[in-house]
XYZ file of C-alpha atoms in Angstrom:
754
model
C 89.609 12.141 -71.142
C 90.294 9.092 -73.244
C 92.003 6.092 -71.698
C 94.191 8.055 -69.318
C 96.104 6.394 -66.471
C 95.299 8.273 -63.296
C 96.493 7.847 -59.734
C 94.270 7.816 -56.634
C 94.946 10.716 -54.326
C 93.880 11.517 -50.768
C 90.456 13.084 -50.397
C 90.765 16.736 -49.310
C 87.467 16.845 -47.297
C 85.317 14.373 -45.407
C 82.250 15.705 -47.181
C 83.610 14.713 -50.595
C 84.462 11.235 -49.333
C 80.753 10.526 -48.763
C 79.564 11.514 -52.245
C 80.450 8.168 -53.914
C 81.778 10.188 -56.840
C 85.109 10.308 -58.583
C 86.652 13.717 -57.838
C 88.904 15.280 -60.446
C 90.542 18.655 -60.921
C 88.205 21.314 -62.235
C 90.608 22.006 -65.112
C 90.024 18.562 -66.546
C 87.676 18.125 -69.492
C 84.111 18.265 -68.077
C 82.466 14.860 -68.189
C 79.486 13.311 -66.430
C 80.561 9.707 -65.824
C 83.792 7.710 -66.162
C 84.760 4.049 -66.226
C 87.562 3.089 -63.815
C 89.430 -0.150 -64.663
C 92.039 -2.107 -62.736
C 92.595 -5.531 -64.214
C 89.292 -7.454 -64.381
C 87.463 -4.967 -62.157
C 85.438 -2.196 -63.775
C 83.256 0.405 -62.088
C 81.429 3.453 -63.341
C 81.508 6.633 -61.262
C 79.811 9.996 -61.540
C 82.302 12.871 -61.704
C 82.636 15.917 -59.474
C 85.311 18.597 -59.693
C 87.427 20.219 -56.963
C 90.254 22.733 -57.299
C 92.465 20.969 -54.752
C 92.629 17.662 -56.614
C 95.722 16.787 -58.641
C 94.817 13.199 -59.400
C 91.599 11.235 -59.204
C 90.013 10.611 -55.813
C 87.819 7.580 -55.165
C 87.047 6.805 -51.542
C 87.692 3.221 -50.311
C 90.350 2.697 -53.022
C 94.006 2.629 -51.993
C 95.909 5.854 -52.361
C 98.585 5.919 -55.109
C 96.948 3.052 -56.992
C 96.713 3.657 -60.718
C 93.619 3.063 -62.858
C 92.631 3.367 -66.471
C 89.970 6.064 -66.640
C 87.718 6.416 -69.707
C 84.580 8.338 -70.529
C 81.234 6.538 -70.113
C 77.862 7.461 -71.627
C 74.607 6.082 -70.272
C 71.784 4.823 -72.433
C 69.123 6.409 -70.239
C 66.307 4.633 -71.980
C 67.636 1.256 -70.770
C 70.098 1.851 -67.931
C 67.940 3.713 -65.436
C 67.730 1.749 -62.198
C 64.322 0.396 -61.269
C 65.481 -1.491 -58.156
C 68.892 -1.513 -56.477
C 69.638 -4.072 -53.747
C 72.461 -3.316 -51.329
C 74.090 -5.139 -48.426
C 74.510 -2.932 -45.380
C 76.833 -3.017 -42.366
C 78.428 -0.555 -39.987
C 81.560 0.968 -41.473
C 83.399 0.528 -38.181
C 82.445 -2.341 -35.903
C 83.296 -0.330 -32.795
C 80.467 2.076 -33.648
C 77.836 -0.677 -33.911
C 74.654 -0.266 -31.857
C 71.288 -1.985 -31.367
C 69.090 0.874 -32.550
C 66.323 0.224 -35.059
C 66.961 1.802 -38.463
C 63.921 2.556 -40.594
C 64.788 1.382 -44.097
C 61.987 3.441 -45.642
C 63.547 6.653 -44.355
C 66.996 5.358 -45.276
C 65.814 4.680 -48.824
C 64.390 8.203 -49.077
C 67.675 9.749 -47.876
C 69.655 7.436 -50.170
C 67.743 8.551 -53.282
C 67.989 12.210 -52.330
C 71.723 12.047 -51.683
C 72.787 9.850 -54.602
C 70.224 10.982 -57.159
C 71.452 10.888 -60.790
C 74.633 8.988 -59.850
C 76.139 5.898 -61.435
C 76.344 2.551 -59.644
C 77.879 -0.798 -60.575
C 77.194 -4.287 -59.257
C 79.866 -5.157 -56.640
C 80.669 -1.518 -55.915
C 81.386 -0.491 -52.317
C 80.643 2.948 -50.916
C 79.859 4.783 -47.698
C 76.438 6.087 -46.690
C 75.822 8.496 -43.803
C 72.521 8.191 -41.954
C 71.572 9.487 -38.513
C 75.191 10.496 -37.875
C 76.267 6.901 -38.485
C 78.514 5.694 -41.289
C 77.419 2.527 -43.069
C 79.289 0.436 -45.596
C 77.128 -0.538 -48.565
C 77.795 -3.027 -51.360
C 75.698 -3.125 -54.524
C 74.421 -6.672 -54.718
C 71.936 -6.544 -57.576
C 70.261 -4.061 -59.926
C 67.223 -4.180 -62.198
C 66.702 -1.822 -65.116
C 63.569 0.196 -65.659
C 61.443 -1.009 -68.570
C 61.543 1.811 -71.171
C 58.011 0.948 -72.315
C 56.701 2.268 -68.988
C 58.132 5.688 -69.686
C 56.292 5.694 -73.012
C 52.976 4.851 -71.378
C 52.923 1.231 -72.614
C 52.434 -1.991 -70.723
C 55.594 -3.133 -69.013
C 57.076 -6.572 -69.439
C 56.739 -8.955 -66.535
C 60.386 -10.080 -66.937
C 62.821 -7.941 -64.967
C 66.028 -7.027 -66.796
C 69.244 -7.372 -64.795
C 71.867 -4.697 -65.376
C 75.495 -4.386 -64.261
C 75.737 -0.609 -64.525
C 72.884 1.779 -63.878
C 71.876 5.362 -63.145
C 69.927 6.081 -59.950
C 66.893 8.321 -60.495
C 64.218 9.743 -58.240
C 61.847 6.902 -59.086
C 64.309 4.107 -58.254
C 63.649 1.749 -55.359
C 66.296 0.922 -52.780
C 66.331 -2.373 -50.888
C 68.595 -2.895 -47.878
C 69.706 -6.375 -46.868
C 71.901 -7.185 -43.881
C 75.365 -8.500 -44.645
C 76.150 -11.963 -43.256
C 78.192 -10.670 -40.328
C 76.249 -7.438 -39.883
C 74.692 -6.453 -36.564
C 72.491 -3.726 -38.057
C 68.843 -3.971 -36.971
C 66.538 -2.987 -39.833
C 62.850 -2.228 -39.860
C 60.458 -0.996 -42.537
C 59.334 -2.147 -45.962
C 62.617 -1.501 -47.764
C 64.470 -4.310 -46.001
C 63.060 -6.993 -48.331
C 62.406 -7.084 -52.036
C 58.928 -8.571 -51.813
C 57.520 -5.651 -49.867
C 58.491 -3.039 -52.433
C 56.134 -2.041 -55.217
C 56.845 0.121 -58.226
C 54.864 3.353 -58.363
C 54.372 2.865 -62.080
C 53.723 -0.848 -62.026
C 51.028 -1.986 -64.468
C 49.857 -4.373 -61.732
C 48.818 -1.470 -59.476
C 45.588 -2.705 -57.940
C 43.157 0.157 -57.442
C 40.532 -2.046 -55.801
C 42.936 -3.134 -53.060
C 43.569 0.535 -52.336
C 39.819 1.166 -52.056
C 39.655 3.128 -55.299
C 36.976 2.459 -57.868
C 35.895 4.227 -61.019
C 38.883 6.608 -61.107
C 41.236 4.765 -63.472
C 41.005 7.382 -66.216
C 41.441 10.259 -63.777
C 44.554 8.633 -62.283
C 45.960 8.104 -65.758
C 45.360 11.730 -66.759
C 46.863 13.095 -63.535
C 49.928 10.861 -63.888
C 50.460 12.033 -67.463
C 50.112 15.706 -66.619
C 51.640 15.954 -63.168
C 54.045 13.073 -62.577
C 55.620 12.082 -65.897
C 58.389 14.623 -65.371
C 59.154 13.142 -61.941
C 59.641 9.660 -63.400
C 62.295 10.703 -65.924
C 65.888 11.443 -64.871
C 66.242 15.066 -63.704
C 68.869 15.948 -66.302
C 66.540 14.929 -69.161
C 63.808 17.169 -67.754
C 66.384 19.952 -67.381
C 67.577 19.527 -70.973
C 63.980 19.838 -72.154
C 63.604 23.022 -70.127
C 60.665 21.467 -68.324
C 59.435 22.070 -64.802
C 57.535 19.866 -62.449
C 53.841 20.501 -61.927
C 53.393 22.038 -58.497
C 49.647 22.017 -58.079
C 46.513 20.037 -58.867
C 42.914 21.099 -58.358
C 40.407 18.284 -57.932
C 36.804 19.408 -58.198
C 33.450 17.735 -58.588
C 30.314 16.680 -56.714
C 30.583 15.629 -53.064
C 31.296 11.966 -52.389
C 33.019 11.172 -55.688
C 36.464 10.386 -54.265
C 38.470 13.624 -54.326
C 39.963 13.156 -50.852
C 40.548 9.455 -51.454
C 42.381 10.178 -54.708
C 44.560 12.816 -53.060
C 45.622 10.354 -50.356
C 46.480 7.654 -52.870
C 48.554 10.045 -54.999
C 50.991 10.279 -52.103
C 51.207 6.498 -51.851
C 51.524 6.102 -55.600
C 54.580 8.368 -55.664
C 56.040 6.859 -52.483
C 56.555 10.364 -51.240
C 56.381 11.391 -47.621
C 53.084 11.082 -45.819
C 50.924 13.888 -47.246
C 50.048 16.821 -45.028
C 46.256 17.044 -45.106
C 44.631 20.203 -43.828
C 41.039 21.414 -44.017
C 40.748 24.905 -45.434
C 38.948 26.458 -42.428
C 41.652 25.131 -40.051
C 44.112 27.604 -41.545
C 42.122 30.625 -40.372
C 42.939 32.079 -36.958
C 41.423 35.002 -35.082
C 44.844 36.481 -34.223
C 46.517 38.832 -36.670
C 49.143 37.107 -38.802
C 48.485 33.606 -37.469
C 46.600 32.469 -40.583
C 49.551 33.377 -42.780
C 51.931 31.714 -40.296
C 49.926 28.487 -40.577
C 50.518 28.521 -44.335
C 54.267 29.038 -43.831
C 54.446 26.133 -41.376
C 53.048 23.772 -44.010
C 55.915 24.589 -46.353
C 58.682 24.786 -43.716
C 59.891 21.195 -44.096
C 60.053 21.469 -47.878
C 62.003 24.735 -47.649
C 64.532 23.304 -45.215
C 65.087 20.181 -47.296
C 65.446 22.085 -50.549
C 68.117 24.312 -48.990
C 69.943 21.237 -47.697
C 69.654 18.874 -50.671
C 68.716 21.084 -53.598
C 67.539 19.145 -56.656
C 67.789 15.867 -54.736
C 65.115 16.907 -52.278
C 62.176 14.537 -51.914
C 58.616 15.373 -52.845
C 56.421 17.032 -50.207
C 52.664 16.734 -50.771
C 50.300 19.244 -49.156
C 46.572 18.585 -49.511
C 44.001 21.347 -48.949
C 40.488 20.043 -48.451
C 37.752 22.644 -49.066
C 40.341 25.026 -50.483
C 37.596 27.443 -51.519
C 37.211 28.368 -47.817
C 40.581 30.158 -47.782
C 41.228 30.985 -51.438
C 38.214 33.045 -52.429
C 38.538 35.791 -55.027
C 40.554 38.610 -53.500
C 38.460 41.687 -52.876
C 35.196 39.757 -53.111
C 34.407 39.840 -49.373
C 33.218 43.365 -48.695
C 33.623 44.560 -45.129
C 35.962 41.710 -44.151
C 39.291 42.122 -42.353
C 41.197 41.066 -45.455
C 42.512 37.864 -43.879
C 41.403 35.743 -46.850
C 43.289 38.012 -49.230
C 46.547 37.789 -47.288
C 46.217 33.990 -46.985
C 45.862 33.750 -50.766
C 48.905 36.018 -51.206
C 50.964 33.894 -48.819
C 50.002 30.679 -50.609
C 50.820 32.153 -54.011
C 54.260 33.287 -52.847
C 55.094 29.854 -51.459
C 54.035 27.923 -54.548
C 55.381 30.221 -57.235
C 56.929 33.267 -55.605
C 60.406 34.762 -55.813
C 61.865 31.940 -53.711
C 59.739 29.242 -55.293
C 59.933 25.635 -54.192
C 60.446 22.827 -56.678
C 59.929 19.920 -54.284
C 56.254 20.449 -53.466
C 52.963 19.261 -54.844
C 49.890 21.157 -53.653
C 46.570 19.372 -54.145
C 43.418 21.412 -53.649
C 39.920 19.953 -53.441
C 36.631 21.787 -53.746
C 33.021 21.509 -54.817
C 33.008 25.142 -55.949
C 35.919 25.877 -58.325
C 34.174 29.091 -59.390
C 34.912 30.649 -55.971
C 38.699 30.227 -56.125
C 40.949 33.179 -56.960
C 41.968 33.125 -60.623
C 45.633 33.772 -59.854
C 45.818 30.426 -58.071
C 44.605 28.554 -61.145
C 47.115 29.795 -63.683
C 49.951 27.565 -65.025
C 52.761 27.206 -62.516
C 50.355 26.984 -59.587
C 47.243 24.784 -59.495
C 47.566 24.265 -63.228
C 46.201 20.727 -63.529
C 42.451 20.966 -63.062
C 40.765 17.573 -62.932
C 37.047 16.981 -62.554
C 36.239 13.975 -60.391
C 32.738 13.319 -61.646
C 30.073 10.746 -61.028
C 31.247 7.203 -61.825
C 30.038 5.460 -64.953
C 28.636 1.929 -64.970
C 32.083 0.302 -65.035
C 33.187 2.523 -62.158
C 30.087 1.672 -60.129
C 30.835 -2.035 -60.583
C 34.341 -1.461 -59.210
C 33.059 0.538 -56.234
C 30.365 -2.016 -55.358
C 32.910 -4.831 -55.614
C 35.185 -2.958 -53.210
C 32.466 -2.448 -50.594
C 31.126 -6.011 -50.866
C 34.523 -7.739 -50.988
C 34.594 -8.700 -47.306
C 31.013 -9.963 -47.374
C 31.840 -12.078 -50.396
C 35.006 -13.357 -48.717
C 33.115 -14.488 -45.595
C 30.107 -15.842 -47.508
C 27.760 -13.147 -46.216
C 26.670 -11.942 -49.653
C 23.666 -13.726 -51.121
C 24.124 -15.656 -54.321
C 21.243 -13.758 -55.943
C 23.066 -10.404 -55.666
C 24.082 -9.261 -59.140
C 26.610 -6.410 -59.000
C 26.024 -5.689 -62.698
C 22.303 -5.231 -62.045
C 22.942 -2.920 -59.103
C 25.361 -0.848 -61.202
C 22.677 -0.388 -63.857
C 20.048 0.604 -61.272
C 22.306 3.131 -59.520
C 22.752 5.697 -62.282
C 24.319 8.955 -61.080
C 25.171 7.506 -57.659
C 28.390 8.878 -56.213
C 30.945 6.621 -54.546
C 29.770 7.711 -51.095
C 26.140 6.989 -51.994
C 27.079 3.514 -53.257
C 28.832 2.862 -49.956
C 25.717 4.099 -48.160
C 23.601 1.712 -50.245
C 25.728 -1.235 -49.117
C 25.441 -0.139 -45.480
C 21.662 0.245 -45.784
C 21.367 -3.252 -47.289
C 23.479 -4.648 -44.450
C 21.253 -2.929 -41.874
C 18.135 -4.350 -43.515
C 19.606 -7.850 -43.462
C 20.670 -7.573 -39.816
C 17.280 -6.221 -38.792
C 15.688 -9.528 -39.824
C 17.626 -11.259 -37.066
C 16.582 -8.963 -34.219
C 13.911 -10.277 -31.883
C 10.790 -8.172 -31.519
C 10.520 -8.026 -27.729
C 10.675 -5.503 -24.913
C 14.455 -5.427 -25.275
C 16.589 -5.329 -28.378
C 18.102 -8.793 -28.768
C 19.746 -10.658 -31.595
C 18.236 -13.992 -32.499
C 21.376 -16.081 -32.140
C 19.720 -19.121 -33.690
C 19.205 -17.414 -37.037
C 22.058 -14.853 -36.909
C 24.533 -17.484 -38.080
C 22.557 -17.707 -41.324
C 22.891 -13.948 -41.957
C 23.238 -13.060 -45.632
C 22.647 -9.819 -47.508
C 20.297 -10.636 -50.365
C 19.202 -8.955 -53.572
C 15.931 -7.942 -51.908
C 17.874 -6.038 -49.247
C 19.730 -4.044 -51.881
C 16.634 -3.276 -53.957
C 14.651 -2.300 -50.865
C 17.380 0.093 -49.752
C 17.620 1.449 -53.279
C 13.915 2.270 -53.360
C 13.447 3.507 -49.804
C 16.693 4.534 -48.112
C 19.277 5.941 -50.522
C 18.467 8.614 -53.093
C 21.192 10.090 -55.309
C 21.805 13.817 -54.927
C 22.393 14.121 -58.675
C 19.978 11.475 -59.844
C 16.285 10.997 -60.501
C 13.943 11.317 -57.563
C 10.716 9.704 -58.738
C 8.731 11.534 -56.075
C 9.463 14.830 -57.848
C 7.468 13.965 -60.935
C 5.266 11.095 -59.760
C 2.682 13.513 -58.336
C 2.248 15.136 -61.746
C 1.293 11.846 -63.418
C -0.466 10.140 -60.535
C -3.596 9.700 -62.691
C -1.645 8.554 -65.737
C -1.808 10.117 -69.175
C -5.322 10.189 -70.696
C -4.836 9.737 -74.445
C -8.124 11.352 -75.504
C -7.049 11.911 -79.106
C -4.370 11.728 -81.745
C -3.114 15.124 -80.620
C -1.968 13.682 -77.297
C -0.316 10.703 -79.031
C 1.474 13.097 -81.377
C 2.869 15.089 -78.441
C 4.226 11.923 -76.801
C 5.733 10.757 -80.123
C 7.384 14.143 -80.658
C 8.761 13.952 -77.128
C 10.302 10.534 -77.831
C 11.954 11.883 -80.989
C 13.450 14.786 -79.056
C 14.717 12.374 -76.384
C 16.406 10.255 -79.054
C 17.914 13.368 -80.596
C 19.370 14.349 -77.237
C 20.856 10.878 -76.731
C 22.229 10.243 -80.210
C 22.997 13.565 -81.861
C 26.614 14.724 -81.809
C 25.780 18.182 -83.096
C 22.993 19.191 -80.712
C 23.991 18.456 -77.095
C 21.275 20.897 -75.985
C 17.646 20.230 -77.010
C 14.798 22.355 -75.633
C 11.046 22.186 -76.230
C 8.223 24.386 -74.978
C 4.817 22.839 -74.270
C 2.263 25.647 -74.467
C -1.504 25.620 -74.196
C -4.476 26.797 -72.140
C -4.578 26.230 -68.360
C -5.447 22.705 -67.122
C -4.669 21.109 -70.494
C -2.145 18.658 -68.957
C 1.136 20.288 -70.036
C 3.015 19.496 -66.825
C 1.806 15.866 -66.831
C 2.976 15.411 -70.428
C 6.344 17.014 -69.624
C 6.761 14.698 -66.621
C 5.771 11.674 -68.731
C 8.278 12.519 -71.482
C 11.047 12.994 -68.923
C 10.154 9.730 -67.139
C 10.185 7.700 -70.358
C 13.533 9.206 -71.353
C 15.143 7.191 -68.514
C 17.826 9.857 -68.208
C 19.953 9.386 -65.067
C 19.252 12.978 -63.986
C 15.712 14.404 -64.064
C 14.829 17.560 -62.184
C 11.664 19.680 -62.174
C 12.158 23.405 -61.678
C 8.792 24.338 -60.242
C 7.594 27.679 -58.805
C 6.007 25.958 -55.806
C 9.528 25.240 -54.451
C 10.489 28.916 -54.655
C 7.636 30.540 -52.771
C 8.930 33.504 -50.817
C 12.289 33.547 -52.587
C 13.777 36.875 -53.527
C 14.762 37.467 -57.130
C 18.414 36.719 -56.411
C 17.582 33.596 -54.392
C 15.313 32.392 -57.183
C 18.056 32.912 -59.794
C 20.529 31.002 -57.621
C 18.081 28.116 -57.141
C 17.438 27.868 -60.885
C 21.161 28.062 -61.656
C 21.926 25.303 -59.134
C 19.462 22.977 -60.881
C 21.220 23.542 -64.192
C 24.694 23.229 -62.618
C 23.682 19.882 -61.131
C 22.384 18.797 -64.547
C 25.757 19.579 -66.142
C 27.424 17.018 -63.850
C 25.502 14.124 -65.414
C 26.142 12.591 -68.821
C 22.445 12.775 -69.729
C 20.084 15.201 -68.020
C 16.518 16.438 -68.341
C 15.288 19.635 -66.695
C 11.571 20.492 -66.691
C 10.985 24.238 -66.263
C 7.336 24.251 -65.214
C 4.919 27.177 -65.345
C 7.446 29.690 -66.649
C 5.202 32.735 -66.229
C 4.878 31.957 -62.510
C 8.691 31.686 -62.219
C 8.868 35.133 -63.794
C 6.311 36.557 -61.305
C 4.194 37.671 -64.243
C 0.771 39.218 -63.565
C -1.454 40.775 -66.223
C -2.373 43.699 -63.974
C 0.294 46.235 -64.588
C 1.782 44.161 -66.132
C 4.903 43.285 -64.181
C 7.499 40.489 -64.138
C 10.984 39.747 -62.761
C 13.523 40.851 -65.351
C 16.373 39.342 -63.287
C 14.837 35.858 -63.428
C 13.961 36.359 -67.101
C 17.550 37.145 -68.036
C 18.836 34.190 -65.997
C 16.440 31.821 -67.764
C 17.325 33.214 -71.192
C 21.012 32.568 -70.528
C 20.526 29.069 -69.088
C 18.119 27.976 -71.839
C 20.710 28.809 -74.488
C 23.855 27.702 -72.635
C 25.190 24.398 -74.052
C 26.312 21.798 -71.498
C 30.022 20.996 -71.013
C 31.796 18.779 -73.520
C 30.610 15.186 -73.352
C 27.373 16.092 -71.528
C 23.874 16.295 -73.028
C 20.875 18.204 -71.724
C 17.177 18.244 -72.610
C 14.983 21.112 -71.380
C 11.170 20.903 -71.339
C 9.316 24.130 -70.564
C 5.604 24.612 -69.940
C 3.524 27.791 -70.129
C -0.068 28.928 -70.419
C 0.891 32.357 -71.768
C 2.667 31.889 -75.057
C 1.860 35.474 -76.026
C 3.665 36.814 -72.956
C 6.792 34.728 -73.644
C 6.686 35.935 -77.226
C 6.840 39.538 -76.066
C 9.685 38.653 -73.695
C 11.635 37.091 -76.627
C 11.810 33.772 -74.786
C 10.219 31.619 -77.478
C 13.375 31.928 -79.570
C 15.353 30.328 -76.729
C 13.552 27.000 -77.291
C 14.401 24.660 -80.141
C 10.750 23.944 -80.875
C 7.246 24.635 -79.550
C 4.394 22.110 -79.191
C 0.771 23.170 -78.648
C -1.265 21.258 -76.040
C -5.009 21.882 -76.735
C -8.097 21.466 -74.566
C -10.789 18.889 -75.314
C -12.740 20.692 -78.017
C -15.398 18.236 -79.268
C -17.823 15.632 -78.022
C -15.866 12.852 -79.728
C -12.759 13.632 -77.701
C -14.808 14.050 -74.533
C -16.351 10.591 -74.882
C -12.950 9.038 -75.550
C -11.547 10.711 -72.454
C -14.441 9.460 -70.338
C -13.923 5.941 -71.669
C -10.231 6.118 -70.734
C -11.195 7.194 -67.232
C -13.673 4.298 -66.895
C -16.083 6.117 -64.580
C -19.184 5.771 -66.766
C -21.280 2.941 -68.090
C -22.287 2.547 -71.732
C -25.774 3.961 -71.122
C -24.445 7.097 -69.481
C -21.798 7.535 -72.190
C -24.524 7.367 -74.842
C -26.560 9.997 -73.021
C -23.499 12.244 -72.714
C -22.649 11.780 -76.387
C -26.170 12.774 -77.359
C -26.114 15.826 -75.105
C -22.809 17.179 -76.448
C -23.442 16.364 -80.085
C -22.748 19.402 -82.265
C -21.700 21.480 -79.250
C -18.458 23.464 -79.091
C -16.423 22.498 -76.004
C -13.268 23.764 -74.361
C -12.324 21.885 -71.239
C -8.922 20.875 -70.015
C -8.257 17.260 -69.066
C -7.213 18.369 -65.603
C -10.482 20.251 -65.072
C -12.445 17.264 -66.391
C -10.822 14.998 -63.813
C -11.738 17.436 -61.068
C -15.380 17.616 -62.197
C -15.745 13.832 -62.263
C -14.203 13.409 -58.805
C -16.486 16.090 -57.330
C -19.516 14.471 -58.931
C -18.437 11.115 -57.510
C -18.140 12.610 -54.054
C -21.595 14.198 -54.340
C -23.015 10.850 -55.486
C -21.639 8.986 -52.451
C -23.036 11.544 -50.035
C -26.449 11.493 -51.758
C -26.577 7.696 -51.659
C -26.010 7.655 -47.912
C -28.951 9.998 -47.340
C -31.866 7.628 -46.650
C -34.374 10.461 -46.846
C -33.511 11.428 -50.408
C -36.764 12.193 -52.230
C -35.473 11.584 -55.686
C -32.737 9.693 -57.392
C -31.704 12.936 -59.030
C -30.350 15.842 -56.998
C -29.084 19.202 -58.212
C -25.347 19.326 -58.925
C -23.228 22.446 -59.340
C -22.320 23.621 -62.818
C -18.619 23.356 -63.769
C -17.623 25.363 -66.831
C -20.142 24.279 -69.469
C -20.929 20.740 -68.214
C -23.261 19.630 -65.443
C -22.930 16.024 -64.296
C -25.926 14.601 -62.402
C -25.385 11.284 -60.638
C -28.006 8.580 -60.459
C -27.628 6.606 -57.279
C -29.808 3.532 -57.482
C -27.016 1.466 -55.907
C -25.374 2.923 -52.797
C -21.648 3.588 -53.113
C -21.603 3.061 -56.852
C -21.134 5.944 -59.241
C -23.541 6.317 -62.153
C -23.488 9.717 -63.785
C -24.480 11.303 -66.999
C -24.673 14.729 -68.485
C -27.984 16.421 -67.805
C -27.463 19.489 -69.882
C -24.934 21.576 -71.673
C -24.964 25.172 -70.579
C -23.184 27.787 -72.527
C -21.275 30.470 -70.687
């Protein structure tokens, strides 16, 4: 069709008159869009065909008028409509009413009905909404910046266009005509209230989102890029929209919050949010019916509007509750299996829906049926992990914004400092920290009396200070995936006694291994085994190395926390510690007293093979990409681990010896500071040339027991001698001399060989 003169004919059906398209005979050359000219006026229309049309049909143009009709091709990289502003009025004044018309719903219907159609500035057309006919006039149009579609920063200057193509991402603004009596409500009635879903000025902090910028960017690229482009371009590429996203990660990291904001970002309908367990029903077939109800609106709209249907978002919280592996629940009624089948058929079955987006959230992605995770279903799997330092700054700024606005935040509060001190805190734990600091600050202004009263005189000076935050950080809020100092503080409560170069060498080797874990790109997993005789201080050295590493996640896997556990329960507890470690960027796991974890006893001998195999797998398993893990093991039975082939699972082995000479013994006693120079000289003389073998832990116990004996002997006024018998510990007997009550003076009386 090149420059043909065509005459306007009468529209054969009322339905065609509302399409805002130029209708031509189906025998005409197939085209997408045409330019219609009559003198100075020029409009572009999208074409539809109909067998009953002899001439061209354009509603609202006079019948039998003649126009020059030519082909028109859109430059879709520059002529896609970003914002279209229309003036609205009732088509017939006699049908006017005073009802409120929601412009947001009108805009949604407008985009669905006129999707992928051409519009021109000044064009008039008819729009049907709520069984009412409205006359619309295109007042103004802005083009979409092509740099946005390429992932670049958009220009702040809006480009005006005269002719444009409406796409699913366009925004529609309704303005009342001068003589119109239409009553409008909603955000779409004014330009200022509209916001582009792909605007570079999208403010995450105002939406209460912090630390998830990268995750939002990745989800937009994978799941929503196809919904931004015109549908015909996606169709030409043979592409399909992503129908499902799985958000997984530790609790409190923002999965539910992100899912809610995805709906707002796309300006889709209000998301349907359902908790997984709410789907289940005790009556037969009701659980499956609940799944069908969630998709009913999307099915109805797709049948009615087809490709122009709007996006329906369905969010499943705790999706693992209803989508477990089929066949995994022995003895069950099979309800979970049928629910999974029903969900699969709705997302990607024979009558699949193309206007849905299913978002599942879980802390346990390993429990979900594999069929649900394949491409075409929940194909975009995004880990919502613990926020980094920049993310923690954003989250803390969000939760302290109102305090800062009303001058309730102390000037000494440094958000950067708090972000550094809150390594491995989740978003929920950071919010809890702010609440705890607020409670501490408010508690200062409560009168201590028989009744709980607020001191009104000082309450006006309420401010949350740095001390409040640090106090809450130390006492109230502990991260679930962080470092709990109480776990390892008990192992080094007496400090590290550096009784020789051997101890210094162990600490230096530990620092080197820590640096290797932090800096090496080739060895994300570093493991070391500290082995030596009992009571030689292996656990204390392991705890000291882990403490000085300053890793954000430090966990001690100790047998004392698994007393009474079955083999399976013990394996699950050990695996959970390692799974938690994988969620942190830098982690350190101390596997203490390995032979006790294995239930090893020399009588028999016997051990737990199930726990052994679990440990062998976990010790060799590298952490996920981008994560680094250091493992420190301790054992007193190196020979047993050698027979179990566990030594090869560690990167290196370090021997921790006992105190084996008088020189080292004297140095240890000096470090402890419990003896005077005279007593140290006597001890040195007594142990000279003797062969010793005493662990530092046993030595500490001997000294404390001698000190206790000394205090009791000093309080006895009837003591006949300054020297009293003292029990023999290993090969050393310490006899206290109590000339001064309450003061410990002790020396070695003799060395007894075993």
